[in-house]
Each structure stands twice: as C-alpha cells, then as structure tokens.
Amino acid sequence: DTAVSQTPKYLVTQMGNDKSIKCEQNLGHDTMYWYKQDSKKFLKIMFSYNNKELIINETVPNRFSPKSPDKAHLNLHINSLELGDSAVYFCASSLGGASTDTQYFGPGTRLTVL
Amino acid sequence: RKEVEQDPGPFNVPEGATVAFNCTYSNSASQSFFWYRQDCRKEPKLLMSVYSSGNEDGRFTAQLNRASQYISLLIRDSKLSDSATYLCVVNAPGGYQKVTFGTGTKLQVIP
C-alpha cells in the first residue's frame, strides 16, 4: 500500500503550458506539503495545508496554486510554465503538522519544461 | 549565514569504516532536529530524530550540540547500502509547522 502517492511521476511539457500534479495520502494525516527540489538538490517548502486550510505559503509565484479538496488530497496546479520550473516536486504529509512530526514523502514528480 | 548548512561531500569511505557528518543551524531557538536519507532519484525518508540527549539506532548515532548549534550523525561499520545523501532537517524559526532541509551530504561507501 502506497502511503503518499503522486501522479504523474514524469511530466514533460512546453513553456507556457498549464499542468497539474496530484497527491494523495492514505495515512490519515492532517497536514500535507508541497516541496520543490531543484537541480542542486535543495529541497524547499512551497505550501502546507492542515485539514484543507492553507498554513504555509512561501514566496512562490502566483502561477502555482495548490488545492486541497479534502485532507487526503493536495494538488498543485501550475500556470504558464517556465524553464525555471523544471525540478522534482515532492508531496509530503505529517500527522498533525507540528515541526516535531515525521514527514512522509511521495515518490516525486519530475517536471521538465522545454 | 544559511539556516541549515551541511558539507555536500561526497564522502567516499570503504566498507566497514566509521563516518561522521555535521550540520550547523543558525537559529538558537530551533527545537526539532532530524536526519533524513535520500537515495538517488528517490524521496527523502526519515532516518532518525535527534534528541537533546542524543540517540542511537543500531549503527547510527545522532547527537545535538546546542551550545555550538550543530547536530551530527555517526555511521559505524558502513555498508554499501548506506550510500545515499543525508539531509539535516531543523524546524524553522517562527513557524511551528515549517522545517528547513539542508542541501545534504552525499555518502558513497566503496567495496
């Protein structure tokens, strides 16, 4: 059973397109996150939701819009894709969202913008 | 100074060796510390939490030094399967739900 799943695993698209990445967790966790890992392997948080409510919104372009239809799902929509958006995007979840909680990561979505 | 700093490595060590990594953090108010492991092209996974008193899990020992603001990870009797990138994670100041990941230290265990 996959605890945190993401789709698609790979995404190759042209500049200017709009794309979405989906994330689901079956751990019963209250908090979900989106991270971006760039080519230098730096893992940076983008968003965090707790029970469908936005908790963390880092300095991310408005082209990125997260949506949480329920606490088990957190999707990421990206408008007008740019070359610099190429990265691996990881979804994660944790039990209650406290910084002491272990975060469980999905397998990542490797986005390539051409 | 970066919030969390790690030596990127790579650390190339022979099987059976003992290797140690340090990670420094900038905010003295940080309370939560972790080591995560990330294999090539995979997701990060929790290796161990770091407690004030230090903790040990088999061949792995983690220590916290609040005075000098660093955490350490010691791996004894290195195995080939320990080859990975080790990420230091520290809770970010001001946000109870936000943690900051270091850029990782790459370990390569050589036969």
PDB file of C-alpha atoms in Angstrom:
ATOM      1  CA  ASP A   1       0.000   0.000   0.000  1.00  0.00           C
ATOM      2  CA  THR A   2       1.462   3.319  -1.044  1.00  0.00           C
ATOM      3  CA  ALA A   3       1.274   5.810   1.805  1.00  0.00           C
ATOM      4  CA  VAL A   4       1.797   9.005  -0.211  1.00  0.00           C
ATOM      5  CA  SER A   5       1.261   8.789  -3.933  1.00  0.00           C
ATOM      6  CA  GLN A   6       1.757  11.335  -6.673  1.00  0.00           C
ATOM      7  CA  THR A   7       0.776  11.432 -10.305  1.00  0.00           C
ATOM      8  CA  PRO A   8       2.266  11.731 -12.769  1.00  0.00           C
ATOM      9  CA  LYS A   9       5.754  10.501 -11.981  1.00  0.00           C
ATOM     10  CA  TYR A  10       7.208  12.258 -15.023  1.00  0.00           C
ATOM     11  CA  LEU A  11       5.908  15.335 -16.772  1.00  0.00           C
ATOM     12  CA  VAL A  12       7.488  16.831 -19.868  1.00  0.00           C
ATOM     13  CA  THR A  13       5.830  19.897 -21.297  1.00  0.00           C
ATOM     14  CA  GLN A  14       6.387  23.061 -23.261  1.00  0.00           C
ATOM     15  CA  MET A  15       6.870  26.541 -21.851  1.00  0.00           C
ATOM     16  CA  GLY A  16       3.625  28.388 -21.404  1.00  0.00           C
ATOM     17  CA  ASN A  17       1.505  25.303 -20.783  1.00  0.00           C
ATOM     18  CA  ASP A  18      -0.622  24.695 -17.679  1.00  0.00           C
ATOM     19  CA  LYS A  19      -0.212  21.433 -15.796  1.00  0.00           C
ATOM     20  CA  SER A  20      -1.363  19.774 -12.586  1.00  0.00           C
ATOM     21  CA  ILE A  21       0.215  17.298 -10.214  1.00  0.00           C
ATOM     22  CA  LYS A  22      -1.939  15.233  -7.894  1.00  0.00           C
ATOM     23  CA  CYS A  23      -1.104  13.928  -4.455  1.00  0.00           C
ATOM     24  CA  GLU A  24      -2.978  11.568  -2.177  1.00  0.00           C
ATOM     25  CA  GLN A  25      -2.123  10.139   1.230  1.00  0.00           C
ATOM     26  CA  ASN A  26      -3.824   7.194   2.927  1.00  0.00           C
ATOM     27  CA  LEU A  27      -2.162   7.665   6.317  1.00  0.00           C
ATOM     28  CA  GLY A  28      -4.995   9.640   7.860  1.00  0.00           C
ATOM     29  CA  HIS A  29      -2.679  12.616   8.330  1.00  0.00           C
ATOM     30  CA  ASP A  30      -3.998  16.127   8.797  1.00  0.00           C
ATOM     31  CA  THR A  31      -1.180  18.030   7.115  1.00  0.00           C
ATOM     32  CA  MET A  32       0.164  17.918   3.592  1.00  0.00           C
ATOM     33  CA  TYR A  33       3.007  19.754   1.899  1.00  0.00           C
ATOM     34  CA  TRP A  34       4.489  20.551  -1.456  1.00  0.00           C
ATOM     35  CA  TYR A  35       8.253  20.805  -1.839  1.00  0.00           C
ATOM     36  CA  LYS A  36      10.417  21.683  -4.813  1.00  0.00           C
ATOM     37  CA  GLN A  37      13.828  20.083  -5.248  1.00  0.00           C
ATOM     38  CA  ASP A  38      15.938  21.844  -7.836  1.00  0.00           C
ATOM     39  CA  SER A  39      18.946  20.643  -9.802  1.00  0.00           C
ATOM     40  CA  LYS A  40      21.225  21.480  -6.874  1.00  0.00           C
ATOM     41  CA  LYS A  41      19.156  19.079  -4.744  1.00  0.00           C
ATOM     42  CA  PHE A  42      17.944  21.858  -2.451  1.00  0.00           C
ATOM     43  CA  LEU A  43      14.565  20.827  -1.031  1.00  0.00           C
ATOM     44  CA  LYS A  44      12.419  23.882  -0.366  1.00  0.00           C
ATOM     45  CA  ILE A  45       8.925  24.015   1.017  1.00  0.00           C
ATOM     46  CA  MET A  46       6.295  25.693  -1.137  1.00  0.00           C
ATOM     47  CA  PHE A  47       2.964  25.137   0.612  1.00  0.00           C
ATOM     48  CA  SER A  48       1.464  23.401   3.588  1.00  0.00           C
ATOM     49  CA  TYR A  49      -2.182  22.595   4.284  1.00  0.00           C
ATOM     50  CA  ASN A  50      -3.686  21.472   7.557  1.00  0.00           C
ATOM     51  CA  ASN A  51      -7.160  19.979   7.248  1.00  0.00           C
ATOM     52  CA  LYS A  52      -7.693  21.714   3.915  1.00  0.00           C
ATOM     53  CA  GLU A  53      -6.574  25.070   5.301  1.00  0.00           C
ATOM     54  CA  LEU A  54      -3.502  26.816   3.904  1.00  0.00           C
ATOM     55  CA  ILE A  55      -0.894  27.107   6.654  1.00  0.00           C
ATOM     56  CA  ILE A  56       2.349  27.856   4.867  1.00  0.00           C
ATOM     57  CA  ASN A  57       2.686  29.793   1.665  1.00  0.00           C
ATOM     58  CA  GLU A  58       6.293  30.512   0.898  1.00  0.00           C
ATOM     59  CA  THR A  59       7.449  33.034  -1.663  1.00  0.00           C
ATOM     60  CA  VAL A  60       6.151  31.159  -4.651  1.00  0.00           C
ATOM     61  CA  PRO A  61       4.955  32.765  -7.909  1.00  0.00           C
ATOM     62  CA  ASN A  62       1.206  33.157  -8.249  1.00  0.00           C
ATOM     63  CA  ARG A  63       1.384  30.750 -11.165  1.00  0.00           C
ATOM     64  CA  PHE A  64       1.484  27.980  -8.566  1.00  0.00           C
ATOM     65  CA  SER A  65      -1.870  27.255  -6.972  1.00  0.00           C
ATOM     66  CA  PRO A  66      -2.416  24.433  -4.525  1.00  0.00           C
ATOM     67  CA  LYS A  67      -5.847  22.933  -3.958  1.00  0.00           C
ATOM     68  CA  SER A  68      -6.936  20.645  -1.181  1.00  0.00           C
ATOM     69  CA  PRO A  69     -10.385  19.152  -1.821  1.00  0.00           C
ATOM     70  CA  ASP A  70     -10.101  17.093   1.365  1.00  0.00           C
ATOM     71  CA  LYS A  71      -7.387  16.389   3.882  1.00  0.00           C
ATOM     72  CA  ALA A  72      -6.201  13.305   1.982  1.00  0.00           C
ATOM     73  CA  HIS A  73      -5.510  15.193  -1.224  1.00  0.00           C
ATOM     74  CA  LEU A  74      -3.341  18.143  -2.136  1.00  0.00           C
ATOM     75  CA  ASN A  75      -2.982  19.015  -5.787  1.00  0.00           C
ATOM     76  CA  LEU A  76      -0.659  21.521  -7.387  1.00  0.00           C
ATOM     77  CA  HIS A  77      -1.616  23.458 -10.474  1.00  0.00           C
ATOM     78  CA  ILE A  78       0.991  25.411 -12.376  1.00  0.00           C
ATOM     79  CA  ASN A  79       0.067  28.031 -14.980  1.00  0.00           C
ATOM     80  CA  SER A  80       2.260  29.375 -17.758  1.00  0.00           C
ATOM     81  CA  LEU A  81       5.130  27.017 -17.111  1.00  0.00           C
ATOM     82  CA  GLU A  82       8.655  28.444 -17.325  1.00  0.00           C
ATOM     83  CA  LEU A  83      12.027  26.804 -17.863  1.00  0.00           C
ATOM     84  CA  GLY A  84      12.945  27.506 -14.243  1.00  0.00           C
ATOM     85  CA  ASP A  85      10.032  25.408 -13.041  1.00  0.00           C
ATOM     86  CA  SER A  86      11.902  22.274 -14.092  1.00  0.00           C
ATOM     87  CA  ALA A  87      12.539  20.346 -10.881  1.00  0.00           C
ATOM     88  CA  VAL A  88      11.319  17.421  -8.849  1.00  0.00           C
ATOM     89  CA  TYR A  89       8.175  18.219  -6.889  1.00  0.00           C
ATOM     90  CA  PHE A  90       7.581  16.198  -3.744  1.00  0.00           C
ATOM     91  CA  CYS A  91       4.349  15.927  -1.864  1.00  0.00           C
ATOM     92  CA  ALA A  92       4.545  15.001   1.820  1.00  0.00           C
ATOM     93  CA  SER A  93       2.236  14.510   4.755  1.00  0.00           C
ATOM     94  CA  SER A  94       2.542  14.501   8.521  1.00  0.00           C
ATOM     95  CA  LEU A  95       0.245  13.539  11.341  1.00  0.00           C
ATOM     96  CA  GLY A  96      -0.566  16.893  12.882  1.00  0.00           C
ATOM     97  CA  GLY A  97       1.657  19.445  11.234  1.00  0.00           C
ATOM     98  CA  ALA A  98       3.875  20.159  14.219  1.00  0.00           C
ATOM     99  CA  SER A  99       7.529  20.545  13.353  1.00  0.00           C
ATOM    100  CA  THR A 100       8.223  17.522  15.551  1.00  0.00           C
ATOM    101  CA  ASP A 101       6.130  15.291  13.300  1.00  0.00           C
ATOM    102  CA  THR A 102       7.781  12.987  10.811  1.00  0.00           C
ATOM    103  CA  GLN A 103       7.072  13.898   7.234  1.00  0.00           C
ATOM    104  CA  TYR A 104       6.330  11.115   4.771  1.00  0.00           C
ATOM    105  CA  PHE A 105       7.183  11.893   1.191  1.00  0.00           C
ATOM    106  CA  GLY A 106       5.664  10.775  -2.054  1.00  0.00           C
ATOM    107  CA  PRO A 107       7.904   9.429  -4.825  1.00  0.00           C
ATOM    108  CA  GLY A 108       8.161  12.805  -6.541  1.00  0.00           C
ATOM    109  CA  THR A 109       7.107  14.213  -9.891  1.00  0.00           C
ATOM    110  CA  ARG A 110       9.953  15.048 -12.224  1.00  0.00           C
ATOM    111  CA  LEU A 111       8.848  18.072 -14.241  1.00  0.00           C
ATOM    112  CA  THR A 112      10.788  19.084 -17.335  1.00  0.00           C
ATOM    113  CA  VAL A 113       9.823  22.276 -19.120  1.00  0.00           C
ATOM    114  CA  LEU A 114      11.155  22.578 -22.661  1.00  0.00           C
TER     115      LEU A 114
ATOM    116  CA  ARG B   1      24.575  32.513   7.363  1.00  0.00           C
ATOM    117  CA  LYS B   2      22.263  29.861   5.928  1.00  0.00           C
ATOM    118  CA  GLU B   3      19.557  28.463   8.188  1.00  0.00           C
ATOM    119  CA  VAL B   4      20.950  24.955   7.821  1.00  0.00           C
ATOM    120  CA  GLU B   5      24.382  24.140   6.430  1.00  0.00           C
ATOM    121  CA  GLN B   6      25.946  20.848   5.507  1.00  0.00           C
ATOM    122  CA  ASP B   7      29.150  19.807   3.816  1.00  0.00           C
ATOM    123  CA  PRO B   8      27.914  18.488   0.442  1.00  0.00           C
ATOM    124  CA  GLY B   9      30.678  15.886   0.227  1.00  0.00           C
ATOM    125  CA  PRO B  10      30.925  13.444  -1.356  1.00  0.00           C
ATOM    126  CA  PHE B  11      32.360  11.381   1.452  1.00  0.00           C
ATOM    127  CA  ASN B  12      33.912   8.294  -0.108  1.00  0.00           C
ATOM    128  CA  VAL B  13      34.582   5.668   2.546  1.00  0.00           C
ATOM    129  CA  PRO B  14      35.447   1.964   2.428  1.00  0.00           C
ATOM    130  CA  GLU B  15      33.030  -0.643   3.710  1.00  0.00           C
ATOM    131  CA  GLY B  16      33.342  -1.083   7.431  1.00  0.00           C
ATOM    132  CA  ALA B  17      34.577   2.433   8.059  1.00  0.00           C
ATOM    133  CA  THR B  18      33.094   4.890  10.521  1.00  0.00           C
ATOM    134  CA  VAL B  19      31.968   8.208   9.086  1.00  0.00           C
ATOM    135  CA  ALA B  20      30.523  11.314  10.694  1.00  0.00           C
ATOM    136  CA  PHE B  21      28.646  14.273   9.297  1.00  0.00           C
ATOM    137  CA  ASN B  22      27.918  17.571  10.939  1.00  0.00           C
ATOM    138  CA  CYS B  23      25.189  20.053  10.251  1.00  0.00           C
ATOM    139  CA  THR B  24      25.083  23.596  11.622  1.00  0.00           C
ATOM    140  CA  TYR B  25      21.948  25.645  12.134  1.00  0.00           C
ATOM    141  CA  SER B  26      21.632  29.379  12.559  1.00  0.00           C
ATOM    142  CA  ASN B  27      18.677  29.841  14.885  1.00  0.00           C
ATOM    143  CA  SER B  28      19.311  29.097  18.524  1.00  0.00           C
ATOM    144  CA  ALA B  29      15.551  28.843  19.098  1.00  0.00           C
ATOM    145  CA  SER B  30      15.223  25.755  16.894  1.00  0.00           C
ATOM    146  CA  GLN B  31      13.741  22.840  18.798  1.00  0.00           C
ATOM    147  CA  SER B  32      13.299  19.933  16.403  1.00  0.00           C
ATOM    148  CA  PHE B  33      16.064  18.164  14.551  1.00  0.00           C
ATOM    149  CA  PHE B  34      16.105  15.197  12.209  1.00  0.00           C
ATOM    150  CA  TRP B  35      18.247  13.268   9.815  1.00  0.00           C
ATOM    151  CA  TYR B  36      16.580  12.137   6.598  1.00  0.00           C
ATOM    152  CA  ARG B  37      18.079   9.886   3.987  1.00  0.00           C
ATOM    153  CA  GLN B  38      17.549  10.342   0.257  1.00  0.00           C
ATOM    154  CA  ASP B  39      18.616   7.725  -2.240  1.00  0.00           C
ATOM    155  CA  CYS B  40      19.372   8.760  -5.797  1.00  0.00           C
ATOM    156  CA  ARG B  41      16.196   9.759  -7.627  1.00  0.00           C
ATOM    157  CA  LYS B  42      14.027   8.777  -4.658  1.00  0.00           C
ATOM    158  CA  GLU B  43      12.096  10.590  -1.988  1.00  0.00           C
ATOM    159  CA  PRO B  44      13.585  11.579   1.393  1.00  0.00           C
ATOM    160  CA  LYS B  45      12.826   9.226   4.277  1.00  0.00           C
ATOM    161  CA  LEU B  46      13.252   9.778   7.969  1.00  0.00           C
ATOM    162  CA  LEU B  47      16.399   8.154   9.314  1.00  0.00           C
ATOM    163  CA  MET B  48      16.148   9.361  12.885  1.00  0.00           C
ATOM    164  CA  SER B  49      15.089  12.199  15.102  1.00  0.00           C
ATOM    165  CA  VAL B  50      17.746  13.946  17.154  1.00  0.00           C
ATOM    166  CA  TYR B  51      17.038  14.399  20.829  1.00  0.00           C
ATOM    167  CA  SER B  52      18.834  16.590  23.331  1.00  0.00           C
ATOM    168  CA  SER B  53      20.257  13.519  24.999  1.00  0.00           C
ATOM    169  CA  GLY B  54      21.347  12.050  21.692  1.00  0.00           C
ATOM    170  CA  ASN B  55      20.023   8.819  20.309  1.00  0.00           C
ATOM    171  CA  GLU B  56      21.262   5.628  18.776  1.00  0.00           C
ATOM    172  CA  ASP B  57      19.677   3.222  16.348  1.00  0.00           C
ATOM    173  CA  GLY B  58      21.878   0.278  15.508  1.00  0.00           C
ATOM    174  CA  ARG B  59      24.919   1.567  13.664  1.00  0.00           C
ATOM    175  CA  PHE B  60      23.608   5.131  13.602  1.00  0.00           C
ATOM    176  CA  THR B  61      24.127   7.698  16.354  1.00  0.00           C
ATOM    177  CA  ALA B  62      22.804  11.235  16.318  1.00  0.00           C
ATOM    178  CA  GLN B  63      23.926  13.998  18.643  1.00  0.00           C
ATOM    179  CA  LEU B  64      22.809  17.552  19.297  1.00  0.00           C
ATOM    180  CA  ASN B  65      25.154  20.285  20.476  1.00  0.00           C
ATOM    181  CA  ARG B  66      23.038  23.305  21.342  1.00  0.00           C
ATOM    182  CA  ALA B  67      25.937  25.436  22.505  1.00  0.00           C
ATOM    183  CA  SER B  68      27.653  25.216  19.142  1.00  0.00           C
ATOM    184  CA  GLN B  69      24.399  24.842  17.223  1.00  0.00           C
ATOM    185  CA  TYR B  70      25.131  21.699  15.312  1.00  0.00           C
ATOM    186  CA  ILE B  71      23.850  18.184  15.006  1.00  0.00           C
ATOM    187  CA  SER B  72      25.888  15.199  13.989  1.00  0.00           C
ATOM    188  CA  LEU B  73      25.321  11.778  12.506  1.00  0.00           C
ATOM    189  CA  LEU B  74      27.764   8.952  13.059  1.00  0.00           C
ATOM    190  CA  ILE B  75      27.598   5.783  10.999  1.00  0.00           C
ATOM    191  CA  ARG B  76      29.624   2.820  12.188  1.00  0.00           C
ATOM    192  CA  ASP B  77      30.596  -0.224  10.138  1.00  0.00           C
ATOM    193  CA  SER B  78      29.468   1.390   6.863  1.00  0.00           C
ATOM    194  CA  LYS B  79      27.616  -0.822   4.404  1.00  0.00           C
ATOM    195  CA  LEU B  80      27.307  -0.407   0.666  1.00  0.00           C
ATOM    196  CA  SER B  81      23.602   0.158   1.226  1.00  0.00           C
ATOM    197  CA  ASP B  82      24.379   3.253   3.320  1.00  0.00           C
ATOM    198  CA  SER B  83      25.347   5.092   0.129  1.00  0.00           C
ATOM    199  CA  ALA B  84      22.882   7.956  -0.109  1.00  0.00           C
ATOM    200  CA  THR B  85      22.506  11.653   0.595  1.00  0.00           C
ATOM    201  CA  TYR B  86      21.865  12.514   4.234  1.00  0.00           C
ATOM    202  CA  LEU B  87      19.684  15.546   4.833  1.00  0.00           C
ATOM    203  CA  CYS B  88      19.794  17.532   8.024  1.00  0.00           C
ATOM    204  CA  VAL B  89      16.406  18.985   8.982  1.00  0.00           C
ATOM    205  CA  VAL B  90      15.752  21.721  11.515  1.00  0.00           C
ATOM    206  CA  ASN B  91      12.496  23.377  12.443  1.00  0.00           C
ATOM    207  CA  ALA B  92      12.352  26.896  11.078  1.00  0.00           C
ATOM    208  CA  PRO B  93      12.124  29.861  13.408  1.00  0.00           C
ATOM    209  CA  GLY B  94       8.696  31.355  13.919  1.00  0.00           C
ATOM    210  CA  GLY B  95       6.696  28.603  12.286  1.00  0.00           C
ATOM    211  CA  TYR B  96       5.757  25.552  14.255  1.00  0.00           C
ATOM    212  CA  GLN B  97       4.958  23.533  11.163  1.00  0.00           C
ATOM    213  CA  LYS B  98       7.826  24.531   8.974  1.00  0.00           C
ATOM    214  CA  VAL B  99      11.119  22.758   8.822  1.00  0.00           C
ATOM    215  CA  THR B 100      14.167  23.623   6.765  1.00  0.00           C
ATOM    216  CA  PHE B 101      16.129  20.997   4.919  1.00  0.00           C
ATOM    217  CA  GLY B 102      19.860  21.194   4.449  1.00  0.00           C
ATOM    218  CA  THR B 103      21.231  20.544   0.986  1.00  0.00           C
ATOM    219  CA  GLY B 104      22.519  17.175   2.094  1.00  0.00           C
ATOM    220  CA  THR B 105      25.779  15.332   2.453  1.00  0.00           C
ATOM    221  CA  LYS B 106      26.481  12.640  -0.085  1.00  0.00           C
ATOM    222  CA  LEU B 107      27.980   9.401   1.181  1.00  0.00           C
ATOM    223  CA  GLN B 108      29.472   6.799  -1.111  1.00  0.00           C
ATOM    224  CA  VAL B 109      30.550   3.541   0.512  1.00  0.00           C
ATOM    225  CA  ILE B 110      33.129   1.754  -1.603  1.00  0.00           C
ATOM    226  CA  PRO B 111      33.680  -2.028  -1.658  1.00  0.00           C
TER     227      PRO B 111
END
